[in-house]
Amino acid sequence: MENDKKLHIAMFPWLAFGHIIPYLELAKLIAQKGHFISFISTPNNIDRLPKLPSNIAPLIKFVKLTLPNNYQDKLPPNAEATSDVPKDIVPYLKHSYDGLQKQLSEFLEDSNPDWIIYDFTPYWLPPITAKLSISTAFFCILFTSILCILGPSATAMITGDDPRNKPEDFTVPPKWVPFPTNQAYRLYQAKHIFNDHFGVNPSGVSDMFRAGSIISGCDLIVLRTCLELQMESKWVELTGKLHQKPVVPIGLLPPSLSISEHDDDNHMDKGDDTWLNIRNWLDKQKNGSIVYVAFGSEVTLGHEDLTELALGLEESGLPFFWALKKPKLVESLELPIGFEKRTKDRGLVWTGWVPQYKILGHKSVGVFLTHCGWGSTIEALHFGHALVMLPFLIDQGLVARYLEEIKVGIEIPRNEEDGRFTRNEVSESLRLVLLTEEGKTYKDNANEISKIFGDKELHQRYIDDFVEHLQNHKRAK
């Protein structure tokens, strides 16, 4: 046992803020235990991160690696995150990320950390860490079941040795799941996953190969979950069996967990004009009346989806706050003509960054219209908000099906073939959850499960156990 020994832990997330932020949250929690963190990313991404709490700032060193731009005709200047480029350009960003290999290798050789916690992307990293005798952990920020649904890393993910060879095969649970579950994709979701993640892309490899190589080469799989959630203990156990790796759940990383008692929580409001302006608007609304609409940093709505969503909000007659991310390099994506004017008395569209955690914590919010990113879901259920769900990306459909099963929200009906939805389906779903007796069930269940999502002591114990595992299971140098 070496529980008194302080560790040096490197952290290397993928270049997406939906990944960088939970990695930073975990870094802060480990630093609170007195361990030293080297947080590795690119200059622009690091410069965009929130300021560290004063009590742990000395323990977290930001390491800036220069991102090579191998595709100057594809990647705009200073593009260092997925939010800086359209979706079809992301594979070129991945190839540039692979160009960090030499700089990262030199840093690891010079600094000799005890552990490196890394993302699904750097498939080339495990041989480097093995040579340097650095312990490795893959921190999966996605919903637990996805590591089981996608199949064993050594076969299905790396070599493609998977009997499922068409999207339809992923609309039912795989044969290796030994318990009843609804965890499978809708057909339109399976088609997107096949197109986006299974084939070799311009980066030179597939996303499945990247993830499989990372999992096969790591010493430990780290999951953002807790065993108190329904069915999670079975998924965690199956993850370990499928990938033949030890698995450690680290809790849900609710944002409240990393707020230090040394910091005045109100200091973030001072001079924060964005939050002050938003809060002034929210303060004027009735308690529990607002539809909060947000789709995270990765989802970009197409023109048809944006139009139907906007007109559905209008048709519902409900007050709303819409955090609408304007995609870069896409000029033509606009709200329906006259929409903001027609809804100005009850709705607000905000196109810049918003402090989502604070908005969800405001008493006026009554329901969250969400893409079901696992991080956003955790924030919403921390406050006990019922959900209306419109999933898009890789694990979001699985999150939505789980949340429907435990009755904390409903998924907006969509065409199974192409994923299209109508304004009427948006309107009816919102009104059902916010205004009907049936909707009260979802709100009551969400409020009940918030006791798990918001339990700081529970999630702190997970962090304590995780850090103890890192101390006791690192490789001998």
Coordinates of C-alpha atoms in Angstrom, one line a residue:
M1 CA 0.0 0.0 0.0
E2 CA 1.3 3.4 -1.0
N3 CA -1.7 5.6 0.0
D4 CA 0.5 8.4 1.2
K5 CA 2.5 8.7 -2.0
K6 CA 1.5 11.6 -4.2
L7 CA 1.1 10.7 -7.9
H8 CA 1.9 12.5 -11.1
I9 CA -0.9 11.9 -13.5
A10 CA -1.0 13.1 -17.2
M11 CA -4.3 13.6 -18.9
F12 CA -4.8 13.7 -22.6
P13 CA -8.4 14.2 -23.9
W14 CA -9.6 14.3 -27.5
L15 CA -10.0 17.8 -29.0
A16 CA -13.7 18.3 -28.2
F17 CA -15.0 20.3 -25.3
G18 CA -17.5 17.6 -24.6
H19 CA -14.4 15.5 -23.7
I20 CA -12.0 18.1 -22.4
I21 CA -14.4 19.5 -19.8
P22 CA -15.1 16.1 -18.0
Y23 CA -11.4 15.3 -18.2
L24 CA -10.7 18.7 -16.5
E25 CA -13.4 18.0 -13.9
L26 CA -11.7 14.7 -13.1
A27 CA -8.3 16.4 -12.9
K28 CA -9.6 18.9 -10.4
L29 CA -11.0 16.2 -8.2
I30 CA -7.8 14.2 -8.3
A31 CA -5.8 17.4 -7.5
Q32 CA -8.1 18.0 -4.5
K33 CA -6.5 14.8 -3.1
G34 CA -3.0 16.4 -3.3
H35 CA -1.8 14.8 -6.6
F36 CA -0.1 16.6 -9.4
I37 CA -1.8 16.7 -12.9
S38 CA -0.2 17.5 -16.3
F39 CA -3.2 18.4 -18.4
I40 CA -2.2 18.1 -22.0
S41 CA -4.0 19.7 -25.0
T42 CA -3.4 22.4 -27.6
P43 CA -2.9 26.2 -26.9
N44 CA -6.3 27.5 -28.0
N45 CA -8.2 24.8 -26.2
I46 CA -6.3 25.4 -22.9
D47 CA -6.7 29.1 -23.2
R48 CA -10.5 28.6 -23.5
L49 CA -10.8 26.6 -20.3
P50 CA -12.3 28.1 -17.1
K51 CA -10.0 29.4 -14.4
L52 CA -9.0 26.9 -11.9
P53 CA -10.0 27.2 -8.2
S54 CA -7.2 28.9 -6.3
N55 CA -6.6 25.9 -3.9
I56 CA -5.8 23.5 -6.6
A57 CA -4.2 25.7 -9.3
P58 CA -0.7 24.9 -8.2
L59 CA -1.3 21.2 -8.7
I60 CA -2.5 21.3 -12.3
K61 CA 0.0 22.2 -15.0
F62 CA -1.4 22.9 -18.4
V63 CA 0.9 21.4 -21.1
K64 CA 0.4 23.0 -24.5
L65 CA 1.3 20.9 -27.6
T66 CA 1.4 22.6 -31.0
L67 CA -1.2 21.1 -33.3
P68 CA 0.3 20.5 -36.8
N69 CA -2.0 21.7 -39.6
N70 CA -1.6 19.0 -42.2
Y71 CA -4.6 20.2 -44.2
Q72 CA -4.4 23.9 -44.6
D73 CA -7.0 23.6 -47.4
K74 CA -9.4 21.9 -45.0
L75 CA -8.7 23.2 -41.5
P76 CA -9.1 26.9 -40.9
P77 CA -6.3 28.8 -39.1
N78 CA -6.3 28.2 -35.3
A79 CA -8.9 25.3 -35.6
E80 CA -8.0 23.1 -32.6
A81 CA -11.4 21.7 -31.5
T82 CA -14.4 20.0 -33.1
S83 CA -16.4 23.1 -32.4
D84 CA -14.1 25.0 -34.7
V85 CA -14.9 22.9 -37.8
P86 CA -17.9 21.4 -39.6
K87 CA -18.6 17.7 -38.9
D88 CA -17.1 16.5 -42.2
I89 CA -13.8 18.1 -41.4
V90 CA -13.3 16.4 -38.0
P91 CA -11.4 13.4 -39.5
Y92 CA -8.8 15.8 -40.8
L93 CA -8.6 17.2 -37.2
K94 CA -8.0 13.7 -36.0
H95 CA -5.1 13.3 -38.4
S96 CA -3.6 16.5 -37.1
Y97 CA -4.1 15.2 -33.5
D98 CA -2.1 12.1 -34.5
G99 CA 0.7 14.5 -35.4
L100 CA 1.1 15.2 -31.7
Q101 CA 2.7 11.8 -31.2
K102 CA 6.3 13.0 -31.2
Q103 CA 5.7 16.0 -28.9
L104 CA 3.7 13.8 -26.4
S105 CA 6.3 11.1 -26.4
E106 CA 9.0 13.6 -25.6
F107 CA 7.0 15.1 -22.8
L108 CA 6.2 11.6 -21.3
E109 CA 9.9 10.6 -21.5
D110 CA 11.0 13.8 -19.8
S111 CA 8.3 14.0 -17.1
N112 CA 7.9 10.3 -16.4
P113 CA 4.3 10.4 -14.9
D114 CA 3.0 7.5 -12.9
W115 CA -0.2 7.3 -15.0
I116 CA -1.6 8.8 -18.2
I117 CA -5.4 8.9 -18.5
Y118 CA -6.3 9.2 -22.2
D119 CA -9.3 9.3 -24.6
F120 CA -10.4 7.0 -27.4
T121 CA -8.4 8.8 -30.1
P122 CA -4.6 8.2 -29.8
Y123 CA -4.4 4.6 -30.9
W124 CA -0.6 5.0 -31.3
L125 CA -0.1 5.8 -27.6
P126 CA -0.2 2.3 -25.8
P127 CA 3.1 1.1 -27.3
I128 CA 4.8 4.3 -26.2
T129 CA 3.6 4.1 -22.6
A130 CA 4.5 0.4 -22.4
K131 CA 8.1 1.2 -23.4
L132 CA 8.2 3.9 -20.7
S133 CA 6.5 1.7 -18.0
I134 CA 3.8 4.4 -17.6
S135 CA 0.4 3.0 -16.3
T136 CA -2.5 3.8 -18.6
A137 CA -6.2 4.3 -18.1
F138 CA -8.9 4.9 -20.7
F139 CA -11.5 7.3 -19.4
C140 CA -14.7 6.8 -21.4
I141 CA -16.9 9.9 -21.0
L142 CA -19.8 8.1 -22.9
F143 CA -22.6 6.0 -21.5
T144 CA -21.4 2.7 -20.1
S145 CA -23.5 0.4 -22.3
I146 CA -21.8 1.6 -25.5
L147 CA -18.6 -0.3 -24.7
C148 CA -20.7 -3.4 -24.7
I149 CA -23.0 -2.7 -27.6
L150 CA -20.0 -2.0 -29.9
G151 CA -18.4 -5.3 -29.1
P152 CA -15.1 -6.8 -27.8
S153 CA -12.2 -4.5 -28.5
A154 CA -9.8 -7.2 -29.6
T155 CA -12.1 -8.5 -32.3
A156 CA -15.1 -6.4 -33.3
M157 CA -13.5 -3.1 -32.8
I158 CA -9.9 -3.6 -34.1
T159 CA -10.2 -6.4 -36.7
G160 CA -13.9 -5.9 -37.6
D161 CA -14.5 -9.6 -36.8
D162 CA -18.1 -9.0 -35.9
P163 CA -21.1 -11.0 -37.3
R164 CA -23.1 -7.8 -37.4
N165 CA -22.2 -6.3 -40.8
K166 CA -25.2 -4.0 -41.6
P167 CA -27.0 -1.2 -39.7
E168 CA -30.1 -3.4 -39.1
D169 CA -28.0 -5.7 -37.0
F170 CA -27.5 -3.0 -34.4
T171 CA -31.2 -2.4 -33.9
V172 CA -31.3 -5.3 -31.4
P173 CA -29.1 -6.0 -28.4
P174 CA -26.0 -8.1 -29.4
K175 CA -25.9 -11.8 -28.5
W176 CA -23.2 -11.3 -25.9
V177 CA -25.5 -9.3 -23.6
P178 CA -26.7 -12.0 -21.2
F179 CA -29.6 -10.0 -19.6
P180 CA -32.8 -8.3 -20.9
T181 CA -32.2 -4.8 -22.2
N182 CA -33.6 -2.2 -24.6
Q183 CA -30.0 -0.9 -25.3
A184 CA -29.9 -0.9 -29.1
Y185 CA -30.0 1.7 -31.8
R186 CA -32.9 2.9 -33.9
L187 CA -32.2 2.3 -37.6
Y188 CA -31.4 5.8 -38.5
Q189 CA -28.9 6.0 -35.6
A190 CA -27.3 2.7 -36.7
K191 CA -26.9 4.1 -40.2
H192 CA -25.2 7.2 -39.0
I193 CA -22.8 5.2 -36.8
F194 CA -21.9 2.9 -39.7
N195 CA -21.2 5.9 -41.9
D196 CA -19.3 8.0 -39.3
H197 CA -17.4 5.5 -37.1
F198 CA -17.0 2.1 -38.8
G199 CA -15.2 2.9 -42.0
V200 CA -11.7 4.2 -42.5
N201 CA -11.9 8.0 -42.8
P202 CA -9.4 10.7 -44.0
S203 CA -7.5 10.3 -40.8
G204 CA -6.3 6.9 -42.1
V205 CA -8.1 4.7 -39.6
S206 CA -11.6 4.2 -38.3
D207 CA -12.9 5.5 -35.0
M208 CA -13.7 1.8 -34.1
F209 CA -10.0 0.9 -34.7
R210 CA -8.9 3.9 -32.5
A211 CA -11.2 2.9 -29.6
G212 CA -10.4 -0.8 -29.9
S213 CA -6.6 -0.1 -29.9
I214 CA -6.9 2.2 -26.9
I215 CA -9.0 -0.3 -24.9
S216 CA -6.8 -3.3 -25.7
G217 CA -3.7 -1.4 -24.8
C218 CA -4.8 0.2 -21.5
D219 CA -4.3 -1.1 -18.0
L220 CA -7.7 0.2 -16.7
I221 CA -11.1 1.2 -18.1
V222 CA -12.5 4.2 -16.2
L223 CA -16.3 4.9 -16.5
R224 CA -18.3 8.0 -15.7
T225 CA -21.1 6.1 -13.8
C226 CA -22.2 4.8 -10.5
L227 CA -23.5 1.3 -9.5
E228 CA -26.5 2.8 -7.8
L229 CA -28.2 3.5 -11.2
Q230 CA -30.6 0.8 -12.5
M231 CA -28.8 -1.9 -14.5
E232 CA -25.4 -0.2 -14.3
S233 CA -23.7 -2.9 -12.2
K234 CA -24.5 -5.4 -14.9
W235 CA -23.1 -3.2 -17.7
V236 CA -19.9 -2.4 -15.7
E237 CA -19.3 -6.2 -15.1
L238 CA -20.0 -7.0 -18.7
T239 CA -17.6 -4.2 -19.9
G240 CA -14.8 -5.9 -17.9
K241 CA -15.6 -9.4 -19.3
L242 CA -15.9 -8.3 -22.9
H243 CA -12.6 -6.3 -23.0
Q244 CA -10.7 -8.4 -20.4
K245 CA -9.7 -5.3 -18.4
P246 CA -10.3 -4.1 -14.8
V247 CA -13.0 -1.5 -14.7
V248 CA -13.4 1.3 -12.2
P249 CA -16.5 3.5 -12.0
I250 CA -15.6 7.0 -10.8
G251 CA -19.1 8.3 -10.1
L252 CA -21.0 10.8 -12.2
L253 CA -18.7 13.8 -11.7
P254 CA -21.6 16.2 -10.9
P255 CA -20.3 19.7 -11.4
S256 CA -21.1 20.5 -7.7
L257 CA -18.4 18.0 -6.7
S258 CA -15.5 20.1 -7.9
I259 CA -16.7 23.4 -6.3
S260 CA -14.2 23.9 -3.5
E261 CA -15.1 25.1 -0.1
H262 CA -12.2 27.5 -0.5
D263 CA -13.9 29.3 -3.3
D264 CA -16.7 31.8 -3.1
D265 CA -19.3 30.4 -5.6
N266 CA -20.7 33.9 -6.1
H267 CA -17.5 35.3 -7.4
M268 CA -18.2 33.8 -10.8
D269 CA -21.3 36.1 -11.1
K270 CA -19.3 39.3 -10.7
G271 CA -18.6 40.8 -14.0
D272 CA -20.2 37.9 -15.8
D273 CA -22.5 39.8 -18.1
T274 CA -23.6 36.7 -19.9
W275 CA -25.0 35.0 -16.8
L276 CA -26.3 38.3 -15.3
N277 CA -28.3 39.0 -18.5
I278 CA -29.6 35.4 -18.8
R279 CA -30.5 35.3 -15.1
N280 CA -32.4 38.6 -15.3
W281 CA -34.5 37.1 -18.1
L282 CA -35.1 33.8 -16.2
D283 CA -36.0 35.7 -13.0
K284 CA -39.0 37.1 -14.8
Q285 CA -40.5 33.7 -15.7
K286 CA -42.8 31.5 -13.6
N287 CA -41.2 28.7 -11.6
G288 CA -41.0 25.5 -13.5
S289 CA -42.4 27.0 -16.7
I290 CA -39.4 27.2 -19.0
V291 CA -38.3 24.8 -21.7
Y292 CA -34.5 24.9 -21.8
V293 CA -33.2 23.9 -25.2
A294 CA -29.5 23.0 -25.8
F295 CA -27.7 20.4 -27.9
G296 CA -24.1 20.7 -26.6
S297 CA -20.9 21.6 -28.4
E298 CA -20.9 18.7 -30.9
V299 CA -24.3 18.6 -32.4
T300 CA -25.0 20.8 -35.4
L301 CA -28.6 20.8 -36.6
G302 CA -29.3 20.7 -40.3
H303 CA -31.6 23.2 -41.9
E304 CA -34.7 21.0 -41.8
D305 CA -34.2 19.9 -38.2
L306 CA -33.6 23.5 -37.1
T307 CA -36.8 24.6 -38.8
E308 CA -39.0 21.9 -37.4
L309 CA -37.5 22.4 -33.9
A310 CA -38.1 26.1 -34.0
L311 CA -41.6 25.8 -35.3
G312 CA -42.4 23.1 -32.8
L313 CA -41.3 25.4 -30.0
E314 CA -43.5 28.1 -31.5
E315 CA -46.5 25.7 -31.9
S316 CA -46.2 24.5 -28.3
G317 CA -47.0 28.0 -26.9
L318 CA -44.5 27.4 -24.1
P319 CA -41.9 29.8 -22.8
F320 CA -38.4 28.8 -23.7
F321 CA -34.7 29.6 -23.5
W322 CA -32.7 28.2 -26.5
A323 CA -28.9 28.0 -26.3
L324 CA -28.4 27.8 -30.1
K325 CA -24.8 27.1 -31.1
K326 CA -24.1 28.7 -34.5
P327 CA -21.9 26.4 -36.5
K328 CA -18.7 27.8 -37.8
L329 CA -18.2 28.0 -41.5
V330 CA -21.9 27.4 -42.2
E331 CA -23.5 30.6 -43.4
S332 CA -26.9 29.5 -44.6
L333 CA -28.2 27.9 -41.3
E334 CA -30.9 30.3 -40.1
L335 CA -34.0 30.2 -38.0
P336 CA -37.4 30.5 -39.8
I337 CA -38.2 34.0 -41.0
G338 CA -40.0 35.9 -38.3
F339 CA -39.6 33.2 -35.6
E340 CA -37.8 35.3 -33.1
K341 CA -40.2 38.2 -33.6
R342 CA -43.3 36.0 -33.2
T343 CA -41.9 34.4 -30.0
K344 CA -40.1 37.4 -28.4
D345 CA -42.7 37.8 -25.6
R346 CA -42.1 34.2 -24.3
G347 CA -38.8 33.0 -25.8
L348 CA -35.1 33.9 -26.0
V349 CA -32.6 32.5 -28.5
W350 CA -29.0 32.9 -27.2
T351 CA -26.3 32.2 -29.8
G352 CA -23.2 32.6 -27.7
W353 CA -21.8 30.5 -24.9
V354 CA -24.1 29.9 -21.9
P355 CA -23.4 28.7 -18.3
Q356 CA -25.6 25.6 -18.6
Y357 CA -25.1 24.4 -15.1
K358 CA -26.4 27.7 -13.7
I359 CA -29.3 27.8 -16.1
L360 CA -30.4 24.2 -15.2
G361 CA -30.2 25.2 -11.5
H362 CA -32.6 28.2 -12.0
K363 CA -36.1 27.7 -10.5
S364 CA -37.8 28.8 -13.8
V365 CA -36.7 25.7 -15.7
G366 CA -39.3 23.0 -16.0
V367 CA -38.1 20.7 -18.7
F368 CA -34.9 20.2 -20.7
L369 CA -35.0 19.6 -24.5
T370 CA -31.7 17.8 -25.0
H371 CA -29.5 15.8 -27.3
C372 CA -28.9 13.4 -24.4
G373 CA -25.2 13.9 -24.2
W374 CA -24.2 12.0 -21.1
G375 CA -22.6 15.1 -19.5
S376 CA -25.7 17.3 -20.1
T377 CA -28.0 14.5 -18.9
I378 CA -26.0 14.3 -15.6
E379 CA -26.3 18.1 -15.1
A380 CA -30.1 18.0 -15.8
L381 CA -30.8 15.0 -13.5
H382 CA -28.6 16.5 -10.8
F383 CA -31.4 19.2 -10.6
G384 CA -34.3 16.7 -11.1
H385 CA -35.4 18.0 -14.5
A386 CA -37.6 15.8 -16.7
L387 CA -36.3 15.4 -20.3
V388 CA -37.6 15.7 -23.8
M389 CA -35.0 13.9 -25.9
L390 CA -33.7 14.4 -29.4
P391 CA -30.5 12.3 -29.7
F392 CA -28.0 12.6 -32.6
L393 CA -24.5 11.2 -31.9
I394 CA -22.9 7.9 -31.0
D395 CA -24.1 7.1 -27.5
Q396 CA -27.0 9.6 -27.3
G397 CA -29.6 7.2 -28.6
L398 CA -28.6 4.6 -26.0
V399 CA -28.9 7.3 -23.2
A400 CA -32.4 8.2 -24.5
R401 CA -33.6 4.6 -24.5
Y402 CA -32.3 4.1 -21.0
L403 CA -34.0 7.3 -19.7
E404 CA -37.3 6.4 -21.3
E405 CA -37.1 3.0 -19.7
I406 CA -36.7 4.5 -16.2
K407 CA -39.4 7.1 -17.1
V408 CA -37.6 10.4 -16.6
G409 CA -38.2 11.6 -20.1
I410 CA -39.6 10.9 -23.5
E411 CA -38.0 10.7 -26.9
I412 CA -39.5 12.9 -29.7
P413 CA -40.9 10.4 -32.3
R414 CA -38.9 10.2 -35.5
N415 CA -38.9 8.4 -38.8
E416 CA -37.0 5.1 -38.2
E417 CA -35.4 5.3 -41.7
D418 CA -34.0 8.8 -41.8
G419 CA -34.5 10.3 -38.3
R420 CA -36.8 13.1 -39.5
F421 CA -39.2 14.6 -37.0
T422 CA -42.0 17.2 -37.3
R423 CA -42.9 20.4 -35.5
N424 CA -46.1 18.8 -34.3
E425 CA -44.1 16.0 -32.6
V426 CA -41.8 18.5 -30.9
S427 CA -44.8 20.5 -29.7
E428 CA -46.8 17.5 -28.4
S429 CA -43.8 16.0 -26.6
L430 CA -43.0 19.2 -24.8
R431 CA -46.6 19.8 -23.8
L432 CA -47.0 16.2 -22.6
V433 CA -44.0 16.5 -20.2
L434 CA -44.6 20.0 -19.0
L435 CA -48.4 20.3 -18.8
T436 CA -50.1 16.9 -18.5
E437 CA -50.7 14.4 -15.6
E438 CA -48.6 11.8 -17.5
G439 CA -45.8 14.4 -17.6
K440 CA -46.0 14.7 -13.8
T441 CA -44.8 11.1 -13.6
Y442 CA -41.6 11.9 -15.5
K443 CA -41.0 15.0 -13.4
D444 CA -41.5 13.0 -10.1
N445 CA -39.2 10.2 -11.3
A446 CA -36.5 12.8 -12.3
N447 CA -36.8 14.4 -9.0
E448 CA -36.4 11.0 -7.3
I449 CA -33.3 10.0 -9.3
S450 CA -31.7 13.4 -8.5
K451 CA -31.0 11.9 -5.1
I452 CA -28.4 9.8 -6.8
F453 CA -27.1 12.3 -9.3
G454 CA -26.8 15.0 -6.7
D455 CA -25.3 13.0 -3.9
K456 CA -21.9 14.7 -3.4
E457 CA -20.8 12.3 -0.6
L458 CA -21.6 9.2 -2.8
H459 CA -19.6 10.5 -5.8
Q460 CA -16.7 11.7 -3.6
R461 CA -16.4 8.1 -2.3
Y462 CA -16.1 6.9 -5.9
I463 CA -13.3 9.4 -6.5
D464 CA -11.6 8.4 -3.3
D465 CA -11.7 4.7 -4.3
F466 CA -10.4 5.6 -7.8
V467 CA -7.4 7.5 -6.6
E468 CA -6.6 4.7 -4.1
H469 CA -6.7 2.3 -7.1
L470 CA -4.3 4.5 -9.0
Q471 CA -1.9 4.6 -6.0
N472 CA -2.0 0.8 -5.5
H473 CA -1.9 -0.5 -9.1
K474 CA 0.6 1.6 -11.0
R475 CA 3.3 -0.1 -12.9
A476 CA 6.7 -0.6 -11.4
K477 CA 9.3 1.7 -13.0

